[in-house]
Amino acid sequence: MHAPPPVEVDEAELLARLGGRRDLLAMLVGLFSADLPQIHEEFATALAAGDAACVRRIAHRVVGTLANLSGGPLLEYGRDIEELAVPENLAILGPRIDAFRAALDELEQRLRKAFA
């Protein structure tokens, strides 16, 4: 299994990007939390169907969210999944996506603890 990417949350940097608006950050965290089960389900369904294009679309959407919430190694890991999402790579992507999903869960827990 591929090692999960490090999960980093820079609270001060996140708040600075949003003009210090904890309410806006709490809203973004809430949206991420609400979307996470669907992200997990979509990744599982796309992998089971062998649909690399769908994996790429999901990864792209998650990368956009991570650009707002986390950045760092987790964002880069998501970009790597997006780039690797071609049919011939689906076999190696399963473990990477599992690690990514676990890291997204960890990020969600950290964000909720800090900002929700």
Short mmCIF file of C-alpha atoms in Angstrom, two decimals:
data_model
loop_
_atom_site.label_atom_id
_atom_site.label_comp_id
_atom_site.label_asym_id
_atom_site.label_seq_id
_atom_site.Cartn_x
_atom_site.Cartn_y
_atom_site.Cartn_z
CA MET A 1 0.00 0.00 0.00
CA HIS A 2 1.25 3.43 -0.86
CA ALA A 3 2.02 5.63 2.14
CA PRO A 4 -0.61 8.29 2.81
CA PRO A 5 0.43 11.85 2.08
CA PRO A 6 1.14 14.11 5.04
CA VAL A 7 -1.85 16.12 6.19
CA GLU A 8 -1.03 19.72 6.97
CA VAL A 9 -3.34 22.44 8.23
CA ASP A 10 -1.90 25.91 8.68
CA GLU A 11 -4.68 27.61 10.60
CA ALA A 12 -3.15 31.08 10.45
CA GLU A 13 -2.54 30.87 6.71
CA LEU A 14 -6.07 29.62 6.03
CA LEU A 15 -7.59 32.45 8.01
CA ALA A 16 -5.30 35.01 6.37
CA ARG A 17 -6.41 33.88 2.89
CA LEU A 18 -10.01 34.45 3.93
CA GLY A 19 -9.45 37.85 5.49
CA GLY A 20 -9.67 36.43 9.01
CA ARG A 21 -13.26 35.30 8.45
CA ARG A 22 -13.71 32.24 10.64
CA ASP A 23 -17.36 32.09 9.58
CA LEU A 24 -16.38 31.69 5.93
CA LEU A 25 -13.78 29.07 6.80
CA ALA A 26 -16.31 27.18 8.93
CA MET A 27 -18.69 27.22 5.96
CA LEU A 28 -15.99 25.83 3.62
CA VAL A 29 -15.13 23.12 6.14
CA GLY A 30 -18.81 22.24 6.43
CA LEU A 31 -19.15 21.93 2.66
CA PHE A 32 -16.04 19.73 2.49
CA SER A 33 -17.37 17.53 5.31
CA ALA A 34 -20.72 17.17 3.58
CA ASP A 35 -19.10 16.32 0.22
CA LEU A 36 -16.56 13.81 1.56
CA PRO A 37 -18.84 10.72 1.67
CA GLN A 38 -19.82 11.35 -1.97
CA ILE A 39 -16.15 11.74 -2.94
CA HIS A 40 -15.38 8.38 -1.34
CA GLU A 41 -18.31 6.72 -3.09
CA GLU A 42 -17.45 8.23 -6.47
CA PHE A 43 -13.82 7.11 -6.25
CA ALA A 44 -14.90 3.56 -5.33
CA THR A 45 -17.46 3.42 -8.13
CA ALA A 46 -15.06 4.80 -10.73
CA LEU A 47 -12.32 2.35 -9.76
CA ALA A 48 -14.73 -0.60 -9.76
CA ALA A 49 -15.93 0.42 -13.23
CA GLY A 50 -12.39 0.92 -14.51
CA ASP A 51 -13.30 4.49 -15.45
CA ALA A 52 -10.03 6.43 -15.50
CA ALA A 53 -11.67 9.58 -16.88
CA CYS A 54 -14.06 9.65 -13.93
CA VAL A 55 -11.17 9.12 -11.48
CA ARG A 56 -9.41 12.07 -13.11
CA ARG A 57 -12.52 14.29 -12.81
CA ILE A 58 -13.01 13.41 -9.14
CA ALA A 59 -9.33 14.02 -8.38
CA HIS A 60 -9.51 17.37 -10.17
CA ARG A 61 -12.52 18.42 -8.09
CA VAL A 62 -10.79 17.38 -4.86
CA VAL A 63 -7.60 19.20 -5.87
CA GLY A 64 -9.65 22.38 -6.26
CA THR A 65 -11.06 21.93 -2.78
CA LEU A 66 -7.62 21.22 -1.35
CA ALA A 67 -6.26 24.37 -2.94
CA ASN A 68 -8.66 26.25 -0.67
CA LEU A 69 -8.24 24.17 2.48
CA SER A 70 -4.86 22.52 2.73
CA GLY A 71 -2.27 22.70 0.02
CA GLY A 72 1.12 21.16 0.62
CA PRO A 73 1.86 17.49 0.07
CA LEU A 74 -1.79 16.42 0.11
CA LEU A 75 -2.59 18.81 -2.73
CA GLU A 76 0.38 17.52 -4.72
CA TYR A 77 -0.67 13.92 -4.07
CA GLY A 78 -4.11 14.72 -5.48
CA ARG A 79 -2.53 16.29 -8.56
CA ASP A 80 -0.43 13.17 -9.05
CA ILE A 81 -3.56 11.00 -8.95
CA GLU A 82 -5.21 13.30 -11.46
CA GLU A 83 -2.24 13.03 -13.83
CA LEU A 84 -1.90 9.26 -13.40
CA ALA A 85 -5.59 8.60 -14.03
CA VAL A 86 -5.33 6.85 -17.38
CA PRO A 87 -6.60 3.33 -18.10
CA GLU A 88 -3.19 1.66 -18.00
CA ASN A 89 -2.53 3.04 -14.50
CA LEU A 90 -5.77 2.04 -12.77
CA ALA A 91 -4.16 -0.99 -11.11
CA ILE A 92 -1.58 1.17 -9.34
CA LEU A 93 -4.08 3.90 -8.53
CA GLY A 94 -6.28 1.80 -6.24
CA PRO A 95 -3.84 1.82 -3.29
CA ARG A 96 -2.95 5.46 -3.92
CA ILE A 97 -6.58 6.48 -3.89
CA ASP A 98 -7.16 4.48 -0.71
CA ALA A 99 -4.28 6.38 0.92
CA PHE A 100 -5.64 9.67 -0.45
CA ARG A 101 -9.12 8.94 0.92
CA ALA A 102 -7.68 8.16 4.36
CA ALA A 103 -5.72 11.42 4.28
CA LEU A 104 -8.86 13.34 3.25
CA ASP A 105 -10.65 11.87 6.27
CA GLU A 106 -7.79 12.97 8.51
CA LEU A 107 -7.85 16.46 7.00
CA GLU A 108 -11.60 16.68 7.52
CA GLN A 109 -11.25 15.71 11.18
CA ARG A 110 -8.50 18.26 11.76
CA LEU A 111 -10.41 21.02 10.01
CA ARG A 112 -13.63 20.30 11.89
CA LYS A 113 -11.77 20.28 15.19
CA ALA A 114 -10.15 23.62 14.39
CA PHE A 115 -12.88 25.50 12.53
CA ALA A 116 -16.31 23.90 12.59
#
